[in-house]
Amino acid sequence: MNTYMVLKATGRGTKHGRSAVVIALDGTRKKSFRVVGNIPELYHGMFIQMELDEADNVLDYELTLDERNITALERANVNPDEYEAVLERHLILKSDGIGWNTARLSLEEIYSVLPFGEADRVHKEVVDDAKEPTRVDAINRKIIQNARNKRKISYGIEEFLGYFSAVEQEGAYQQLMVTLKMMCLQAERYGLKNGTVWDSEMKKKEDFIRTDIQSRKKLEYELLTEEEVQNFFNSVKDKGLEEEQLRTLWGLRTSLPCVITGGAGVGKTTVIQTLIDCYTTYYAKKNVLLIAPTGKASRRLAEKTNMPAATIHKALRKNPEEEYTFYTAENKLPYRLIIVDESSMIDTALMYDLLCATDPTCKVIFVGDHNQLYPVGYGEPFFDFMKELEVYRLEINHRQKEGTDILQNANNVLQEKPLRNGAGFHMELIGFDDIGEIIMTNNEDTQILSPYNNLNAQINAYLKKGEADFNVGDKVMTVKNTKKYCNGDIGIVTKINGKGTITVEIDGKEVDITAAHREDLVLAYAITIHKMQGSEAERVIVFIPKDDRLVDKRMLYTALTRAKSQLELYYYTTE
């Protein structure tokens, strides 16, 4: 290894490593040059030994905190003792490709930031104790999350041990003995009674929601007078609204929470607008909050009502990455009427946050489709509310174009009746090899759906416009919520500059996504049915494996009702 002096401090680092401008002290190279690799955070004036390849990539390094390097650190206002602690850890981990930023994390942060298997390898190198409390807590958190993903918060002892072993198999240690696994049940994250293990946090939230709704049913306050509702009713009854839509206005008489439900295209958004108009005829709009569980749904709600709408997280000012909530049980939301659209998508954890922050005298109206898919997370509070609260049902369809048989077939799915080809609806059994020919009929008005990411990935790779991950003209979807775009937004790539910034046109507006945020984008020629929930397209193509058990009637119903004018359903075989 040769010795080099650092002329320019390293950057924050990328997937290719950190970079630094250095000069060789052996005189072999007279000019400064840049090196890139898995190296520490370096500062001007530091000395480091490195092995480089012909392209100046760092193959290995050695660094000691001698007097010169300590002086350079102090000049950069860096604590040498803290730096040395991270350096010692990085010297151990660098051979596994683990970078400086990861090495500087605490054990708790490592398990939070990295996939469990990778974090466990770091833990073994640094601690080498399978029973260390941080690791055990990380296993318990992953067990709980895996169980929640399977929509479970309680399980028997044997099932718990199975979850435990499955997590351990991803890690770097040999599996713990059963007695030690049982000791892990003593953690506060669990409750244990009569051989059943409980997810304590989620059970607490589930119990709170149940109790909170019951208490709201006992607190009945006047929101609008009967005369006020009747006067507004009379003013709009001849404006083309259905009787079932007008009936919902009577829900504004009291503060009692209620549910408005109905299938796709029955005019739920029209009802929301009518409710807003009725309430704001007598009270200020500032008293009304419109929210939805996703950014896409909240933006669509704002566009259709011409009123501000937000995600539940944003309304609570909750940052999912920092777990910071501004509105809580101690600081309630300042509204008298809250309308929650797409409520069927809300899981237990998010509903808990919302109800905690909502004054018990505030009118909350939960709007959703009880036939659509269940939430991605644990729990189905909207469906529980339908058993407890006053329910207004909407049944007259307004979405599918007249003359199509899409809605009839969607209803046949719910009633477990046979599906039949007809106007706007085509169903066919095909071979897997036929999919390629069908997807070539894709156009800008078409959305392809499949419940499986593997098939979607193959379709996206087949349809993309070039060899790069993203190309001009590609259909893409954002998978993060930011100030510029929402999770689930679909758009078209319009340009890509030399620095890797991708410009996407979303709903007529161009959004720049820099190379650092490229992971916020995925191809979207084909997406899952879950991702399409709450959206619609003129033409929808659905691919489902024949005799597939994953696709239940709610998933199929959701897929069919995404189409406005043309639905093509293809069951495929792999034989």
PDB file of N, CA, C and O in Angstrom, residues 27-62:
ATOM      1  N   GLY A  27       5.809  10.258  -4.752  1.00  0.00           N
ATOM      2  CA  GLY A  27       6.297  10.955  -5.926  1.00  0.00           C
ATOM      3  C   GLY A  27       5.964  10.310  -7.252  1.00  0.00           C
ATOM      4  O   GLY A  27       6.373  10.817  -8.309  1.00  0.00           O
ATOM      5  N   THR A  28       5.231   9.195  -7.256  1.00  0.00           N
ATOM      6  CA  THR A  28       4.915   8.519  -8.516  1.00  0.00           C
ATOM      7  C   THR A  28       3.902   9.301  -9.335  1.00  0.00           C
ATOM      8  O   THR A  28       3.854   9.158 -10.560  1.00  0.00           O
ATOM      9  N   ARG A  29       3.081  10.096  -8.668  1.00  0.00           N
ATOM     10  CA  ARG A  29       2.081  10.906  -9.390  1.00  0.00           C
ATOM     11  C   ARG A  29       2.166  12.326  -8.857  1.00  0.00           C
ATOM     12  O   ARG A  29       1.996  12.571  -7.667  1.00  0.00           O
ATOM     13  N   LYS A  30       2.451  13.258  -9.743  1.00  0.00           N
ATOM     14  CA  LYS A  30       2.730  14.622  -9.316  1.00  0.00           C
ATOM     15  C   LYS A  30       1.464  15.448  -9.133  1.00  0.00           C
ATOM     16  O   LYS A  30       1.466  16.435  -8.416  1.00  0.00           O
ATOM     17  N   LYS A  31       0.364  15.022  -9.780  1.00  0.00           N
ATOM     18  CA  LYS A  31      -0.878  15.782  -9.679  1.00  0.00           C
ATOM     19  C   LYS A  31      -1.846  15.072  -8.739  1.00  0.00           C
ATOM     20  O   LYS A  31      -1.789  13.858  -8.560  1.00  0.00           O
ATOM     21  N   SER A  32      -2.737  15.879  -8.168  1.00  0.00           N
ATOM     22  CA  SER A  32      -3.779  15.295  -7.323  1.00  0.00           C
ATOM     23  C   SER A  32      -4.775  14.531  -8.196  1.00  0.00           C
ATOM     24  O   SER A  32      -4.911  14.810  -9.388  1.00  0.00           O
ATOM     25  N   PHE A  33      -5.457  13.582  -7.590  1.00  0.00           N
ATOM     26  CA  PHE A  33      -6.450  12.792  -8.317  1.00  0.00           C
ATOM     27  C   PHE A  33      -7.514  12.307  -7.338  1.00  0.00           C
ATOM     28  O   PHE A  33      -7.341  12.378  -6.104  1.00  0.00           O
ATOM     29  N   ARG A  34      -8.588  11.812  -7.899  1.00  0.00           N
ATOM     30  CA  ARG A  34      -9.719  11.378  -7.067  1.00  0.00           C
ATOM     31  C   ARG A  34      -9.727   9.861  -6.952  1.00  0.00           C
ATOM     32  O   ARG A  34      -9.566   9.149  -7.936  1.00  0.00           O
ATOM     33  N   VAL A  35      -9.945   9.371  -5.725  1.00  0.00           N
ATOM     34  CA  VAL A  35     -10.103   7.937  -5.477  1.00  0.00           C
ATOM     35  C   VAL A  35     -11.524   7.685  -5.005  1.00  0.00           C
ATOM     36  O   VAL A  35     -12.169   8.547  -4.401  1.00  0.00           O
ATOM     37  N   VAL A  36     -12.021   6.486  -5.303  1.00  0.00           N
ATOM     38  CA  VAL A  36     -13.388   6.114  -4.919  1.00  0.00           C
ATOM     39  C   VAL A  36     -13.362   4.711  -4.332  1.00  0.00           C
ATOM     40  O   VAL A  36     -12.685   3.817  -4.868  1.00  0.00           O
ATOM     41  N   GLY A  37     -14.096   4.514  -3.247  1.00  0.00           N
ATOM     42  CA  GLY A  37     -14.164   3.172  -2.679  1.00  0.00           C
ATOM     43  C   GLY A  37     -14.733   3.171  -1.283  1.00  0.00           C
ATOM     44  O   GLY A  37     -15.217   4.191  -0.771  1.00  0.00           O
ATOM     45  N   ASN A  38     -14.663   2.015  -0.651  1.00  0.00           N
ATOM     46  CA  ASN A  38     -15.194   1.853   0.697  1.00  0.00           C
ATOM     47  C   ASN A  38     -14.145   2.326   1.695  1.00  0.00           C
ATOM     48  O   ASN A  38     -13.394   1.544   2.273  1.00  0.00           O
ATOM     49  N   ILE A  39     -14.098   3.646   1.877  1.00  0.00           N
ATOM     50  CA  ILE A  39     -13.090   4.281   2.735  1.00  0.00           C
ATOM     51  C   ILE A  39     -13.789   5.085   3.827  1.00  0.00           C
ATOM     52  O   ILE A  39     -14.994   5.344   3.753  1.00  0.00           O
ATOM     53  N   PRO A  40     -13.049   5.496   4.835  1.00  0.00           N
ATOM     54  CA  PRO A  40     -13.664   6.279   5.917  1.00  0.00           C
ATOM     55  C   PRO A  40     -14.012   7.696   5.454  1.00  0.00           C
ATOM     56  O   PRO A  40     -13.660   8.125   4.354  1.00  0.00           O
ATOM     57  N   GLU A  41     -14.666   8.407   6.329  1.00  0.00           N
ATOM     58  CA  GLU A  41     -14.860   9.838   6.120  1.00  0.00           C
ATOM     59  C   GLU A  41     -13.511  10.498   6.364  1.00  0.00           C
ATOM     60  O   GLU A  41     -12.932  10.362   7.441  1.00  0.00           O
ATOM     61  N   LEU A  42     -12.997  11.182   5.362  1.00  0.00           N
ATOM     62  CA  LEU A  42     -11.668  11.768   5.439  1.00  0.00           C
ATOM     63  C   LEU A  42     -11.738  13.290   5.405  1.00  0.00           C
ATOM     64  O   LEU A  42     -12.679  13.861   4.851  1.00  0.00           O
ATOM     65  N   TYR A  43     -10.707  13.949   5.996  1.00  0.00           N
ATOM     66  CA  TYR A  43     -10.680  15.403   6.078  1.00  0.00           C
ATOM     67  C   TYR A  43      -9.330  15.914   5.571  1.00  0.00           C
ATOM     68  O   TYR A  43      -8.328  15.181   5.566  1.00  0.00           O
ATOM     69  N   HIS A  44      -9.331  17.150   5.138  1.00  0.00           N
ATOM     70  CA  HIS A  44      -8.105  17.766   4.581  1.00  0.00           C
ATOM     71  C   HIS A  44      -6.940  17.608   5.574  1.00  0.00           C
ATOM     72  O   HIS A  44      -7.068  17.892   6.763  1.00  0.00           O
ATOM     73  N   GLY A  45      -5.812  17.148   5.024  1.00  0.00           N
ATOM     74  CA  GLY A  45      -4.606  17.017   5.839  1.00  0.00           C
ATOM     75  C   GLY A  45      -4.408  15.650   6.460  1.00  0.00           C
ATOM     76  O   GLY A  45      -3.362  15.402   7.073  1.00  0.00           O
ATOM     77  N   MET A  46      -5.362  14.742   6.302  1.00  0.00           N
ATOM     78  CA  MET A  46      -5.207  13.402   6.852  1.00  0.00           C
ATOM     79  C   MET A  46      -4.310  12.572   5.937  1.00  0.00           C
ATOM     80  O   MET A  46      -4.182  12.829   4.737  1.00  0.00           O
ATOM     81  N   PHE A  47      -3.692  11.542   6.518  1.00  0.00           N
ATOM     82  CA  PHE A  47      -2.839  10.621   5.776  1.00  0.00           C
ATOM     83  C   PHE A  47      -3.428   9.220   5.852  1.00  0.00           C
ATOM     84  O   PHE A  47      -3.833   8.767   6.933  1.00  0.00           O
ATOM     85  N   ILE A  48      -3.478   8.520   4.708  1.00  0.00           N
ATOM     86  CA  ILE A  48      -4.093   7.204   4.646  1.00  0.00           C
ATOM     87  C   ILE A  48      -3.304   6.327   3.684  1.00  0.00           C
ATOM     88  O   ILE A  48      -2.798   6.799   2.648  1.00  0.00           O
ATOM     89  N   GLN A  49      -3.163   5.067   4.040  1.00  0.00           N
ATOM     90  CA  GLN A  49      -2.541   4.102   3.140  1.00  0.00           C
ATOM     91  C   GLN A  49      -3.635   3.378   2.351  1.00  0.00           C
ATOM     92  O   GLN A  49      -4.614   2.926   2.939  1.00  0.00           O
ATOM     93  N   MET A  50      -3.450   3.262   1.029  1.00  0.00           N
ATOM     94  CA  MET A  50      -4.473   2.640   0.189  1.00  0.00           C
ATOM     95  C   MET A  50      -3.848   1.773  -0.891  1.00  0.00           C
ATOM     96  O   MET A  50      -2.756   2.060  -1.386  1.00  0.00           O
ATOM     97  N   GLU A  51      -4.575   0.731  -1.254  1.00  0.00           N
ATOM     98  CA  GLU A  51      -4.248  -0.077  -2.423  1.00  0.00           C
ATOM     99  C   GLU A  51      -5.266   0.261  -3.500  1.00  0.00           C
ATOM    100  O   GLU A  51      -6.477   0.123  -3.282  1.00  0.00           O
ATOM    101  N   LEU A  52      -4.785   0.721  -4.658  1.00  0.00           N
ATOM    102  CA  LEU A  52      -5.665   1.176  -5.731  1.00  0.00           C
ATOM    103  C   LEU A  52      -5.531   0.276  -6.955  1.00  0.00           C
ATOM    104  O   LEU A  52      -4.481  -0.322  -7.190  1.00  0.00           O
ATOM    105  N   ASP A  53      -6.601   0.218  -7.751  1.00  0.00           N
ATOM    106  CA  ASP A  53      -6.491  -0.457  -9.043  1.00  0.00           C
ATOM    107  C   ASP A  53      -6.162   0.580 -10.108  1.00  0.00           C
ATOM    108  O   ASP A  53      -5.943   1.765  -9.809  1.00  0.00           O
ATOM    109  N   GLU A  54      -6.134   0.175 -11.359  1.00  0.00           N
ATOM    110  CA  GLU A  54      -5.729   1.079 -12.437  1.00  0.00           C
ATOM    111  C   GLU A  54      -6.695   2.237 -12.634  1.00  0.00           C
ATOM    112  O   GLU A  54      -6.330   3.280 -13.174  1.00  0.00           O
ATOM    113  N   ALA A  55      -7.956   2.051 -12.193  1.00  0.00           N
ATOM    114  CA  ALA A  55      -8.962   3.112 -12.342  1.00  0.00           C
ATOM    115  C   ALA A  55      -9.088   3.963 -11.080  1.00  0.00           C
ATOM    116  O   ALA A  55     -10.034   4.738 -10.937  1.00  0.00           O
ATOM    117  N   ASP A  56      -8.130   3.816 -10.164  1.00  0.00           N
ATOM    118  CA  ASP A  56      -8.111   4.562  -8.897  1.00  0.00           C
ATOM    119  C   ASP A  56      -9.273   4.212  -7.973  1.00  0.00           C
ATOM    120  O   ASP A  56      -9.728   5.042  -7.178  1.00  0.00           O
ATOM    121  N   ASN A  57      -9.774   2.989  -8.105  1.00  0.00           N
ATOM    122  CA  ASN A  57     -10.739   2.483  -7.137  1.00  0.00           C
ATOM    123  C   ASN A  57      -9.980   1.888  -5.959  1.00  0.00           C
ATOM    124  O   ASN A  57      -8.963   1.198  -6.142  1.00  0.00           O
ATOM    125  N   VAL A  58     -10.468   2.133  -4.749  1.00  0.00           N
ATOM    126  CA  VAL A  58      -9.787   1.663  -3.544  1.00  0.00           C
ATOM    127  C   VAL A  58     -10.121   0.191  -3.309  1.00  0.00           C
ATOM    128  O   VAL A  58     -11.277  -0.182  -3.133  1.00  0.00           O
ATOM    129  N   LEU A  59      -9.077  -0.633  -3.307  1.00  0.00           N
ATOM    130  CA  LEU A  59      -9.253  -2.062  -3.039  1.00  0.00           C
ATOM    131  C   LEU A  59      -9.189  -2.344  -1.545  1.00  0.00           C
ATOM    132  O   LEU A  59      -9.868  -3.239  -1.047  1.00  0.00           O
ATOM    133  N   ASP A  60      -8.361  -1.592  -0.835  1.00  0.00           N
ATOM    134  CA  ASP A  60      -8.224  -1.764   0.614  1.00  0.00           C
ATOM    135  C   ASP A  60      -7.529  -0.526   1.170  1.00  0.00           C
ATOM    136  O   ASP A  60      -6.931   0.268   0.424  1.00  0.00           O
ATOM    137  N   TYR A  61      -7.629  -0.353   2.478  1.00  0.00           N
ATOM    138  CA  TYR A  61      -6.970   0.799   3.094  1.00  0.00           C
ATOM    139  C   TYR A  61      -6.529   0.450   4.506  1.00  0.00           C
ATOM    140  O   TYR A  61      -7.010  -0.505   5.123  1.00  0.00           O
ATOM    141  N   GLU A  62      -5.593   1.252   5.031  1.00  0.00           N
ATOM    142  CA  GLU A  62      -5.201   1.212   6.433  1.00  0.00           C
ATOM    143  C   GLU A  62      -5.106   2.654   6.913  1.00  0.00           C
ATOM    144  O   GLU A  62      -4.656   3.537   6.179  1.00  0.00           O
TER     145      GLU A  62
END
